[in-house]
């Protein structure tokens, strides 16, 4: 992703259909929920997945988990239009984004007044972010921007932004060191607004 022309190409791919594991809703008689989760049931399956997704071939053809995570942080910090769209697993390239006005009309969601709307993946009529206040929403976006900046700086070795940073900032950092750096709290005397 760091070498791509626009810095955003994460090699995104979609499945044409979701796996089906339909479960009747406990309180709504005619409402069915797709509750599919992939559960590893054997060590052999785990080893097969590790062989398939850990090979050099895979790393050349598909983006790494780190690349996908950086693309996620960038997209939700800088690109996603929170005023007009809803964060949804049902938003695909083929079907387009889920619009806020459509959710307001079909499921009586608020159109204005809150920054973040997240559609529950199973009960699509429910906005799981209805409790997020505007100040917390802006903090979430700042944290996404901060995480993206830290990942880019770790990949490129750029360390001029940080008053507090790991000793070995740069491409030699392990994934767990980068995650630890992203998740560490800012010192109390530091103003986080100049780093995001």
Tab-separated table of N, CA and C in Angstrom, residues 28-188:
chain	number	residue	atom	x	y	z
A	28	UNK	N	-39.276	-12.034	16.864
A	28	UNK	CA	-40.027	-11.704	15.650
A	28	UNK	C	-40.233	-12.986	14.853
A	29	UNK	N	-41.466	-13.479	14.724
A	29	UNK	CA	-41.702	-14.796	14.122
A	29	UNK	C	-41.261	-14.933	12.666
A	30	UNK	N	-41.376	-13.900	11.855
A	30	UNK	CA	-41.028	-14.015	10.439
A	30	UNK	C	-39.729	-13.298	10.088
A	31	UNK	N	-38.904	-13.027	11.076
A	31	UNK	CA	-37.651	-12.315	10.837
A	31	UNK	C	-36.501	-13.297	11.004
A	32	UNK	N	-35.731	-13.512	9.938
A	32	UNK	CA	-34.623	-14.465	9.959
A	32	UNK	C	-33.317	-13.686	9.914
A	33	UNK	N	-32.325	-14.141	10.687
A	33	UNK	CA	-31.047	-13.460	10.799
A	33	UNK	C	-29.948	-14.379	10.297
A	34	UNK	N	-29.054	-13.854	9.456
A	34	UNK	CA	-27.892	-14.616	9.016
A	34	UNK	C	-26.825	-14.481	10.093
A	35	UNK	N	-26.573	-15.542	10.840
A	35	UNK	CA	-25.636	-15.506	11.956
A	35	UNK	C	-24.400	-16.349	11.674
A	36	UNK	N	-23.882	-16.293	10.447
A	36	UNK	CA	-22.731	-17.098	10.071
A	36	UNK	C	-21.458	-16.546	10.700
A	37	UNK	N	-20.722	-17.404	11.353
A	37	UNK	CA	-19.362	-17.127	11.789
A	37	UNK	C	-18.545	-18.368	11.483
A	38	UNK	N	-17.344	-18.184	10.962
A	38	UNK	CA	-16.508	-19.337	10.658
A	38	UNK	C	-15.830	-19.792	11.937
A	39	UNK	N	-16.077	-21.019	12.314
A	39	UNK	CA	-15.474	-21.573	13.523
A	39	UNK	C	-14.524	-22.690	13.123
A	40	UNK	N	-13.286	-22.589	13.574
A	40	UNK	CA	-12.324	-23.650	13.311
A	40	UNK	C	-12.671	-24.834	14.195
A	41	UNK	N	-12.832	-25.993	13.579
A	41	UNK	CA	-13.215	-27.159	14.368
A	41	UNK	C	-12.116	-28.205	14.446
A	42	UNK	N	-10.973	-27.945	13.814
A	42	UNK	CA	-9.888	-28.918	13.907
A	42	UNK	C	-8.545	-28.234	13.686
A	43	UNK	N	-7.513	-28.848	14.216
A	43	UNK	CA	-6.149	-28.359	14.029
A	43	UNK	C	-5.744	-28.462	12.562
A	44	UNK	N	-6.244	-29.485	11.883
A	44	UNK	CA	-5.937	-29.682	10.463
A	44	UNK	C	-6.462	-28.515	9.616
A	45	UNK	N	-7.667	-28.059	9.916
A	45	UNK	CA	-8.238	-26.920	9.192
A	45	UNK	C	-7.406	-25.668	9.428
A	46	UNK	N	-6.987	-25.447	10.669
A	46	UNK	CA	-6.156	-24.295	10.991
A	46	UNK	C	-4.842	-24.344	10.217
A	47	UNK	N	-4.196	-25.500	10.191
A	47	UNK	CA	-2.930	-25.633	9.465
A	47	UNK	C	-3.123	-25.399	7.969
A	48	UNK	N	-4.237	-25.889	7.428
A	48	UNK	CA	-4.522	-25.665	6.010
A	48	UNK	C	-4.663	-24.164	5.719
A	49	UNK	N	-5.387	-23.453	6.569
A	49	UNK	CA	-5.558	-22.012	6.379
A	49	UNK	C	-4.228	-21.269	6.513
A	50	UNK	N	-3.404	-21.690	7.470
A	50	UNK	CA	-2.102	-21.051	7.637
A	50	UNK	C	-1.209	-21.288	6.421
A	51	UNK	N	-1.263	-22.493	5.851
A	51	UNK	CA	-0.478	-22.770	4.640
A	51	UNK	C	-0.971	-21.924	3.473
A	52	UNK	N	-2.283	-21.857	3.322
A	52	UNK	CA	-2.852	-21.140	2.185
A	52	UNK	C	-2.624	-19.637	2.283
A	53	UNK	N	-2.821	-19.070	3.446
A	53	UNK	CA	-2.748	-17.621	3.583
A	53	UNK	C	-1.417	-17.124	4.123
A	54	UNK	N	-0.476	-18.002	4.358
A	54	UNK	CA	0.828	-17.576	4.844
A	54	UNK	C	1.922	-17.712	3.811
A	55	UNK	N	1.594	-18.147	2.621
A	55	UNK	CA	2.613	-18.399	1.602
A	55	UNK	C	3.098	-17.104	0.968
A	56	UNK	N	4.269	-17.175	0.342
A	56	UNK	CA	4.804	-16.020	-0.379
A	56	UNK	C	3.897	-15.658	-1.549
A	57	UNK	N	3.289	-16.670	-2.177
A	57	UNK	CA	2.381	-16.408	-3.295
A	57	UNK	C	1.230	-15.526	-2.835
A	58	UNK	N	0.671	-15.880	-1.706
A	58	UNK	CA	-0.460	-15.099	-1.196
A	58	UNK	C	-0.033	-13.671	-0.883
A	59	UNK	N	1.140	-13.514	-0.282
A	59	UNK	CA	1.595	-12.181	0.092
A	59	UNK	C	1.843	-11.302	-1.127
A	60	UNK	N	2.202	-11.913	-2.254
A	60	UNK	CA	2.420	-11.131	-3.466
A	60	UNK	C	1.099	-10.765	-4.132
A	61	UNK	N	0.108	-11.635	-4.068
A	61	UNK	CA	-1.159	-11.422	-4.767
A	61	UNK	C	-2.199	-10.672	-3.939
A	62	UNK	N	-2.104	-10.740	-2.628
A	62	UNK	CA	-3.127	-10.159	-1.763
A	62	UNK	C	-2.472	-9.271	-0.713
A	63	UNK	N	-3.157	-8.249	-0.259
A	63	UNK	CA	-2.579	-7.376	0.763
A	63	UNK	C	-2.475	-8.089	2.106
A	64	UNK	N	-1.508	-7.664	2.892
A	64	UNK	CA	-1.328	-8.232	4.223
A	64	UNK	C	-2.408	-7.705	5.163
A	65	UNK	N	-2.501	-8.307	6.332
A	65	UNK	CA	-3.455	-7.842	7.340
A	65	UNK	C	-3.110	-6.410	7.757
A	66	UNK	N	-1.818	-6.105	7.851
A	66	UNK	CA	-1.395	-4.749	8.194
A	66	UNK	C	-1.832	-3.725	7.161
A	67	UNK	N	-1.726	-4.097	5.884
A	67	UNK	CA	-2.164	-3.210	4.808
A	67	UNK	C	-3.665	-2.977	4.887
A	68	UNK	N	-4.412	-4.043	5.121
A	68	UNK	CA	-5.867	-3.911	5.237
A	68	UNK	C	-6.251	-3.060	6.444
A	69	UNK	N	-5.540	-3.235	7.564
A	69	UNK	CA	-5.831	-2.440	8.757
A	69	UNK	C	-5.531	-0.961	8.506
A	70	UNK	N	-4.408	-0.668	7.857
A	70	UNK	CA	-4.076	0.725	7.534
A	70	UNK	C	-5.124	1.323	6.599
A	71	UNK	N	-5.564	0.542	5.611
A	71	UNK	CA	-6.597	1.019	4.685
A	71	UNK	C	-7.906	1.276	5.423
A	72	UNK	N	-8.252	0.423	6.393
A	72	UNK	CA	-9.457	0.613	7.210
A	72	UNK	C	-9.378	1.934	7.972
A	73	UNK	N	-8.252	2.152	8.677
A	73	UNK	CA	-8.093	3.387	9.447
A	73	UNK	C	-8.169	4.611	8.539
A	74	UNK	N	-7.511	4.559	7.377
A	74	UNK	CA	-7.518	5.695	6.454
A	74	UNK	C	-8.931	5.977	5.951
A	75	UNK	N	-9.626	4.936	5.541
A	75	UNK	CA	-10.961	5.109	4.973
A	75	UNK	C	-11.926	5.730	5.979
A	76	UNK	N	-11.950	5.186	7.210
A	76	UNK	CA	-12.911	5.691	8.189
A	76	UNK	C	-12.454	6.982	8.871
A	77	UNK	N	-11.193	7.349	8.742
A	77	UNK	CA	-10.735	8.634	9.277
A	77	UNK	C	-10.907	9.765	8.280
A	78	UNK	N	-10.684	9.484	6.976
A	78	UNK	CA	-10.615	10.564	5.997
A	78	UNK	C	-11.632	10.493	4.860
A	79	UNK	N	-12.082	9.327	4.476
A	79	UNK	CA	-12.860	9.202	3.246
A	79	UNK	C	-14.357	8.968	3.439
A	80	UNK	N	-14.746	8.225	4.445
A	80	UNK	CA	-16.147	7.848	4.597
A	80	UNK	C	-17.014	9.079	4.860
A	81	UNK	N	-18.138	9.186	4.173
A	81	UNK	CA	-19.064	10.316	4.309
A	81	UNK	C	-20.122	9.977	5.367
A	82	UNK	N	-19.828	10.341	6.608
A	82	UNK	CA	-20.716	10.017	7.723
A	82	UNK	C	-22.036	10.777	7.667
A	83	UNK	N	-22.077	11.913	6.994
A	83	UNK	CA	-23.307	12.706	6.925
A	83	UNK	C	-24.359	12.059	6.035
A	84	UNK	N	-23.929	11.303	5.033
A	84	UNK	CA	-24.874	10.751	4.067
A	84	UNK	C	-24.962	9.230	4.068
A	85	UNK	N	-24.012	8.542	4.712
A	85	UNK	CA	-23.986	7.082	4.646
A	85	UNK	C	-23.915	6.449	6.027
A	86	UNK	N	-24.224	5.165	6.048
A	86	UNK	CA	-24.246	4.357	7.261
A	86	UNK	C	-23.135	3.318	7.156
A	87	UNK	N	-22.396	3.097	8.240
A	87	UNK	CA	-21.412	2.022	8.264
A	87	UNK	C	-22.196	0.717	8.294
A	88	UNK	N	-21.948	-0.141	7.303
A	88	UNK	CA	-22.753	-1.352	7.169
A	88	UNK	C	-21.963	-2.450	6.478
A	89	UNK	N	-22.130	-3.676	6.958
A	89	UNK	CA	-21.530	-4.816	6.266
A	89	UNK	C	-22.277	-5.128	4.982
A	90	UNK	N	-23.456	-4.583	4.821
A	90	UNK	CA	-24.241	-4.806	3.607
A	90	UNK	C	-23.896	-3.820	2.500
A	91	UNK	N	-23.023	-2.879	2.771
A	91	UNK	CA	-22.579	-1.940	1.742
A	91	UNK	C	-21.467	-2.613	0.947
A	92	UNK	N	-21.705	-2.835	-0.325
A	92	UNK	CA	-20.719	-3.485	-1.187
A	92	UNK	C	-20.515	-2.655	-2.438
A	93	UNK	N	-19.459	-2.961	-3.164
A	93	UNK	CA	-19.219	-2.248	-4.420
A	93	UNK	C	-20.354	-2.508	-5.404
A	94	UNK	N	-20.900	-3.704	-5.379
A	94	UNK	CA	-21.968	-4.053	-6.319
A	94	UNK	C	-23.287	-3.358	-5.974
A	95	UNK	N	-23.592	-3.227	-4.675
A	95	UNK	CA	-24.880	-2.668	-4.263
A	95	UNK	C	-24.784	-1.229	-3.765
A	96	UNK	N	-23.600	-0.697	-3.668
A	96	UNK	CA	-23.434	0.680	-3.214
A	96	UNK	C	-23.494	0.812	-1.703
A	97	UNK	N	-23.290	2.025	-1.246
A	97	UNK	CA	-23.306	2.304	0.185
A	97	UNK	C	-24.741	2.421	0.673
A	98	UNK	N	-24.920	2.166	1.962
A	98	UNK	CA	-26.238	2.305	2.579
A	98	UNK	C	-26.403	3.774	2.952
A	99	UNK	N	-27.439	4.386	2.422
A	99	UNK	CA	-27.648	5.814	2.654
A	99	UNK	C	-28.453	6.053	3.925
A	100	UNK	N	-28.095	7.123	4.599
A	100	UNK	CA	-28.738	7.505	5.853
A	100	UNK	C	-30.227	7.795	5.662
A	101	UNK	N	-30.577	8.458	4.580
A	101	UNK	CA	-31.983	8.792	4.326
A	101	UNK	C	-32.829	7.541	4.111
A	102	UNK	N	-32.266	6.533	3.475
A	102	UNK	CA	-32.992	5.275	3.260
A	102	UNK	C	-33.242	4.591	4.597
A	103	UNK	N	-32.222	4.567	5.462
A	103	UNK	CA	-32.399	3.963	6.792
A	103	UNK	C	-33.417	4.756	7.609
A	104	UNK	N	-33.435	6.066	7.447
A	104	UNK	CA	-34.412	6.889	8.166
A	104	UNK	C	-35.823	6.568	7.698
A	105	UNK	N	-35.981	6.373	6.406
A	105	UNK	CA	-37.310	6.098	5.862
A	105	UNK	C	-37.785	4.688	6.200
A	106	UNK	N	-36.909	3.706	6.062
A	106	UNK	CA	-37.314	2.312	6.265
A	106	UNK	C	-37.301	1.885	7.733
A	107	UNK	N	-36.316	2.369	8.488
A	107	UNK	CA	-36.137	1.884	9.859
A	107	UNK	C	-36.243	2.984	10.911
A	108	UNK	N	-36.730	4.151	10.544
A	108	UNK	CA	-36.939	5.306	11.433
A	108	UNK	C	-35.671	5.738	12.177
A	109	UNK	N	-34.549	5.733	11.483
A	109	UNK	CA	-33.311	6.261	12.057
A	109	UNK	C	-33.319	7.776	11.931
A	110	UNK	N	-32.514	8.433	12.768
A	110	UNK	CA	-32.364	9.881	12.675
A	110	UNK	C	-31.556	10.217	11.422
A	111	UNK	N	-31.992	11.229	10.704
A	111	UNK	CA	-31.242	11.673	9.529
A	111	UNK	C	-30.181	12.679	9.956
A	112	UNK	N	-30.536	13.558	10.879
A	112	UNK	CA	-29.621	14.597	11.337
A	112	UNK	C	-29.433	14.447	12.840
A	113	UNK	N	-28.411	15.095	13.361
A	113	UNK	CA	-28.262	15.162	14.801
A	113	UNK	C	-27.211	14.255	15.395
A	114	UNK	N	-26.714	13.298	14.640
A	114	UNK	CA	-25.627	12.479	15.167
A	114	UNK	C	-24.652	12.203	14.040
A	115	UNK	N	-23.402	11.996	14.387
A	115	UNK	CA	-22.393	11.825	13.359
A	115	UNK	C	-22.231	10.407	12.877
A	116	UNK	N	-22.409	9.453	13.750
A	116	UNK	CA	-22.082	8.073	13.422
A	116	UNK	C	-23.329	7.202	13.461
A	117	UNK	N	-23.504	6.413	12.408
A	117	UNK	CA	-24.578	5.414	12.358
A	117	UNK	C	-23.974	4.106	11.884
A	118	UNK	N	-24.173	3.046	12.664
A	118	UNK	CA	-23.643	1.724	12.319
A	118	UNK	C	-24.794	0.737	12.322
A	119	UNK	N	-25.013	0.109	11.188
A	119	UNK	CA	-26.080	-0.878	11.053
A	119	UNK	C	-25.649	-2.191	11.700
A	120	UNK	N	-26.477	-2.721	12.591
A	120	UNK	CA	-26.217	-4.032	13.178
A	120	UNK	C	-26.181	-5.054	12.044
A	121	UNK	N	-25.144	-5.903	11.980
A	121	UNK	CA	-25.055	-6.834	10.853
A	121	UNK	C	-26.144	-7.895	10.845
A	122	UNK	N	-26.756	-8.175	11.978
A	122	UNK	CA	-27.775	-9.217	12.047
A	122	UNK	C	-29.185	-8.635	12.098
A	123	UNK	N	-29.376	-7.630	12.913
A	123	UNK	CA	-30.675	-6.962	13.012
A	123	UNK	C	-30.527	-5.601	12.341
A	124	UNK	N	-30.664	-5.596	11.028
A	124	UNK	CA	-30.306	-4.430	10.221
A	124	UNK	C	-31.170	-3.201	10.487
A	125	UNK	N	-32.247	-3.355	11.223
A	125	UNK	CA	-33.090	-2.207	11.574
A	125	UNK	C	-32.522	-1.433	12.755
A	126	UNK	N	-31.462	-1.956	13.408
A	126	UNK	CA	-30.950	-1.380	14.649
A	126	UNK	C	-29.653	-0.610	14.405
A	127	UNK	N	-29.581	0.617	14.889
A	127	UNK	CA	-28.380	1.453	14.811
A	127	UNK	C	-27.592	1.270	16.105
A	128	UNK	N	-26.496	0.515	16.050
A	128	UNK	CA	-25.736	0.241	17.270
A	128	UNK	C	-24.980	1.475	17.767
A	129	UNK	N	-24.838	2.499	16.928
A	129	UNK	CA	-24.113	3.707	17.322
A	129	UNK	C	-25.035	4.824	17.793
A	130	UNK	N	-26.296	4.520	18.032
A	130	UNK	CA	-27.221	5.582	18.451
A	130	UNK	C	-26.840	6.182	19.797
A	131	UNK	N	-26.025	5.496	20.577
A	131	UNK	CA	-25.625	5.996	21.890
A	131	UNK	C	-24.337	6.819	21.851
A	132	UNK	N	-23.667	6.882	20.693
A	132	UNK	CA	-22.400	7.607	20.584
A	132	UNK	C	-22.680	9.105	20.446
A	133	UNK	N	-22.166	9.875	21.390
A	133	UNK	CA	-22.342	11.330	21.351
A	133	UNK	C	-21.386	11.937	20.324
A	134	UNK	N	-21.688	13.147	19.884
A	134	UNK	CA	-20.885	13.810	18.847
A	134	UNK	C	-19.425	13.949	19.261
A	135	UNK	N	-19.167	14.301	20.516
A	135	UNK	CA	-17.778	14.469	20.961
A	135	UNK	C	-17.021	13.146	20.905
A	136	UNK	N	-17.677	12.054	21.256
A	136	UNK	CA	-17.020	10.748	21.186
A	136	UNK	C	-16.823	10.297	19.741
A	137	UNK	N	-17.760	10.647	18.867
A	137	UNK	CA	-17.608	10.327	17.450
A	137	UNK	C	-16.371	11.011	16.879
A	138	UNK	N	-16.182	12.290	17.200
A	138	UNK	CA	-15.006	13.007	16.697
A	138	UNK	C	-13.724	12.432	17.288
A	139	UNK	N	-13.790	11.979	18.513
A	139	UNK	CA	-12.609	11.351	19.110
A	139	UNK	C	-12.284	10.033	18.406
A	140	UNK	N	-13.297	9.259	18.050
A	140	UNK	CA	-13.082	8.008	17.317
A	140	UNK	C	-12.387	8.296	15.991
A	141	UNK	N	-12.851	9.305	15.262
A	141	UNK	CA	-12.212	9.658	13.981
A	141	UNK	C	-10.774	10.113	14.185
A	142	UNK	N	-10.514	10.881	15.236
A	142	UNK	CA	-9.135	11.302	15.528
A	142	UNK	C	-8.251	10.104	15.826
A	143	UNK	N	-8.789	9.135	16.569
A	143	UNK	CA	-8.008	7.935	16.890
A	143	UNK	C	-7.711	7.117	15.634
A	144	UNK	N	-8.684	7.021	14.708
A	144	UNK	CA	-8.431	6.339	13.435
A	144	UNK	C	-7.323	7.054	12.664
A	145	UNK	N	-7.376	8.387	12.614
A	145	UNK	CA	-6.347	9.158	11.907
A	145	UNK	C	-4.987	8.980	12.572
A	146	UNK	N	-4.967	8.982	13.892
A	146	UNK	CA	-3.722	8.798	14.631
A	146	UNK	C	-3.151	7.407	14.384
A	147	UNK	N	-4.000	6.392	14.407
A	147	UNK	CA	-3.542	5.024	14.153
A	147	UNK	C	-2.983	4.897	12.739
A	148	UNK	N	-3.662	5.487	11.762
A	148	UNK	CA	-3.177	5.436	10.377
A	148	UNK	C	-1.817	6.128	10.265
A	149	UNK	N	-1.679	7.297	10.880
A	149	UNK	CA	-0.421	8.034	10.824
A	149	UNK	C	0.706	7.232	11.459
A	150	UNK	N	0.430	6.584	12.577
A	150	UNK	CA	1.461	5.768	13.226
A	150	UNK	C	1.862	4.589	12.348
A	151	UNK	N	0.890	3.963	11.685
A	151	UNK	CA	1.217	2.833	10.810
A	151	UNK	C	2.056	3.288	9.617
A	152	UNK	N	1.712	4.419	9.026
A	152	UNK	CA	2.492	4.943	7.896
A	152	UNK	C	3.896	5.307	8.357
A	153	UNK	N	4.008	5.962	9.506
A	153	UNK	CA	5.326	6.331	10.010
A	153	UNK	C	6.160	5.101	10.354
A	154	UNK	N	5.524	4.063	10.871
A	154	UNK	CA	6.255	2.826	11.156
A	154	UNK	C	6.738	2.176	9.862
A	155	UNK	N	5.936	2.242	8.809
A	155	UNK	CA	6.311	1.630	7.530
A	155	UNK	C	7.406	2.416	6.818
A	156	UNK	N	7.396	3.732	6.967
A	156	UNK	CA	8.347	4.573	6.233
A	156	UNK	C	9.550	5.001	7.065
A	157	UNK	N	9.481	4.820	8.387
A	157	UNK	CA	10.575	5.250	9.251
A	157	UNK	C	10.522	6.724	9.604
A	158	UNK	N	9.443	7.396	9.279
A	158	UNK	CA	9.273	8.816	9.575
A	158	UNK	C	8.954	8.968	11.060
A	159	UNK	N	9.767	9.718	11.792
A	159	UNK	CA	9.542	9.825	13.236
A	159	UNK	C	9.495	11.265	13.728
A	160	UNK	N	9.275	12.234	12.866
A	160	UNK	CA	9.318	13.622	13.321
A	160	UNK	C	8.026	14.103	13.967
A	161	UNK	N	6.961	13.304	13.943
A	161	UNK	CA	5.681	13.730	14.522
A	161	UNK	C	5.584	13.497	16.027
A	162	UNK	N	6.403	12.642	16.573
A	162	UNK	CA	6.096	12.078	17.881
A	162	UNK	C	7.064	12.535	18.957
A	163	UNK	N	6.504	12.985	20.079
A	163	UNK	CA	7.335	13.287	21.241
A	163	UNK	C	7.604	12.010	22.028
A	164	UNK	N	6.682	11.064	21.961
A	164	UNK	CA	6.838	9.775	22.640
A	164	UNK	C	6.661	8.681	21.596
A	165	UNK	N	7.720	7.924	21.348
A	165	UNK	CA	7.640	6.891	20.316
A	165	UNK	C	8.574	5.745	20.661
A	166	UNK	N	8.372	4.594	20.038
A	166	UNK	CA	9.268	3.467	20.271
A	166	UNK	C	10.677	3.781	19.774
A	167	UNK	N	11.661	3.092	20.335
A	167	UNK	CA	13.060	3.281	19.955
A	167	UNK	C	13.313	2.902	18.500
A	168	UNK	N	12.709	1.820	18.057
A	168	UNK	CA	13.035	1.262	16.739
A	168	UNK	C	11.982	1.586	15.690
A	169	UNK	N	11.475	2.817	15.676
A	169	UNK	CA	10.429	3.151	14.705
A	169	UNK	C	10.959	2.928	13.291
A	170	UNK	N	10.139	2.299	12.487
A	170	UNK	CA	10.525	2.040	11.104
A	170	UNK	C	10.121	0.651	10.668
A	171	UNK	N	10.560	0.267	9.474
A	171	UNK	CA	10.151	-1.015	8.900
A	171	UNK	C	10.585	-2.238	9.701
A	172	UNK	N	11.509	-2.069	10.657
A	172	UNK	CA	11.940	-3.217	11.457
A	172	UNK	C	10.995	-3.517	12.613
A	173	UNK	N	10.018	-2.644	12.856
A	173	UNK	CA	9.061	-2.891	13.943
A	173	UNK	C	8.199	-4.099	13.610
A	174	UNK	N	7.935	-4.916	14.611
A	174	UNK	CA	7.042	-6.059	14.404
A	174	UNK	C	5.594	-5.572	14.444
A	175	UNK	N	4.693	-6.412	13.959
A	175	UNK	CA	3.277	-6.068	13.985
A	175	UNK	C	2.775	-5.824	15.391
A	176	UNK	N	3.219	-6.642	16.343
A	176	UNK	CA	2.751	-6.460	17.719
A	176	UNK	C	3.305	-5.171	18.325
A	177	UNK	N	4.516	-4.772	17.941
A	177	UNK	CA	5.060	-3.502	18.435
A	177	UNK	C	4.266	-2.316	17.881
A	178	UNK	N	3.875	-2.403	16.612
A	178	UNK	CA	3.075	-1.328	16.016
A	178	UNK	C	1.714	-1.244	16.705
A	179	UNK	N	1.078	-2.406	16.935
A	179	UNK	CA	-0.222	-2.403	17.625
A	179	UNK	C	-0.101	-1.861	19.041
A	180	UNK	N	0.979	-2.233	19.748
A	180	UNK	CA	1.192	-1.694	21.094
A	180	UNK	C	1.338	-0.176	21.050
A	181	UNK	N	2.046	0.325	20.049
A	181	UNK	CA	2.247	1.769	19.903
A	181	UNK	C	0.923	2.465	19.587
A	182	UNK	N	0.119	1.860	18.717
A	182	UNK	CA	-1.188	2.439	18.385
A	182	UNK	C	-2.090	2.485	19.613
A	183	UNK	N	-2.052	1.436	20.426
A	183	UNK	CA	-2.995	1.304	21.548
A	183	UNK	C	-2.537	1.979	22.830
A	184	UNK	N	-1.293	2.455	22.890
A	184	UNK	CA	-0.847	3.068	24.139
A	184	UNK	C	-1.542	4.407	24.354
A	185	UNK	N	-1.856	4.719	25.602
A	185	UNK	CA	-2.508	6.004	25.875
A	185	UNK	C	-1.517	7.153	25.691
A	186	UNK	N	-2.036	8.302	25.292
A	186	UNK	CA	-1.191	9.485	25.173
A	186	UNK	C	-0.849	9.990	26.565
A	187	UNK	N	0.351	10.535	26.745
A	187	UNK	CA	0.675	11.136	28.046
A	187	UNK	C	-0.300	12.264	28.361
A	188	UNK	N	-0.606	12.454	29.634
A	188	UNK	CA	-1.610	13.434	30.061
A	188	UNK	C	-1.233	14.861	29.663
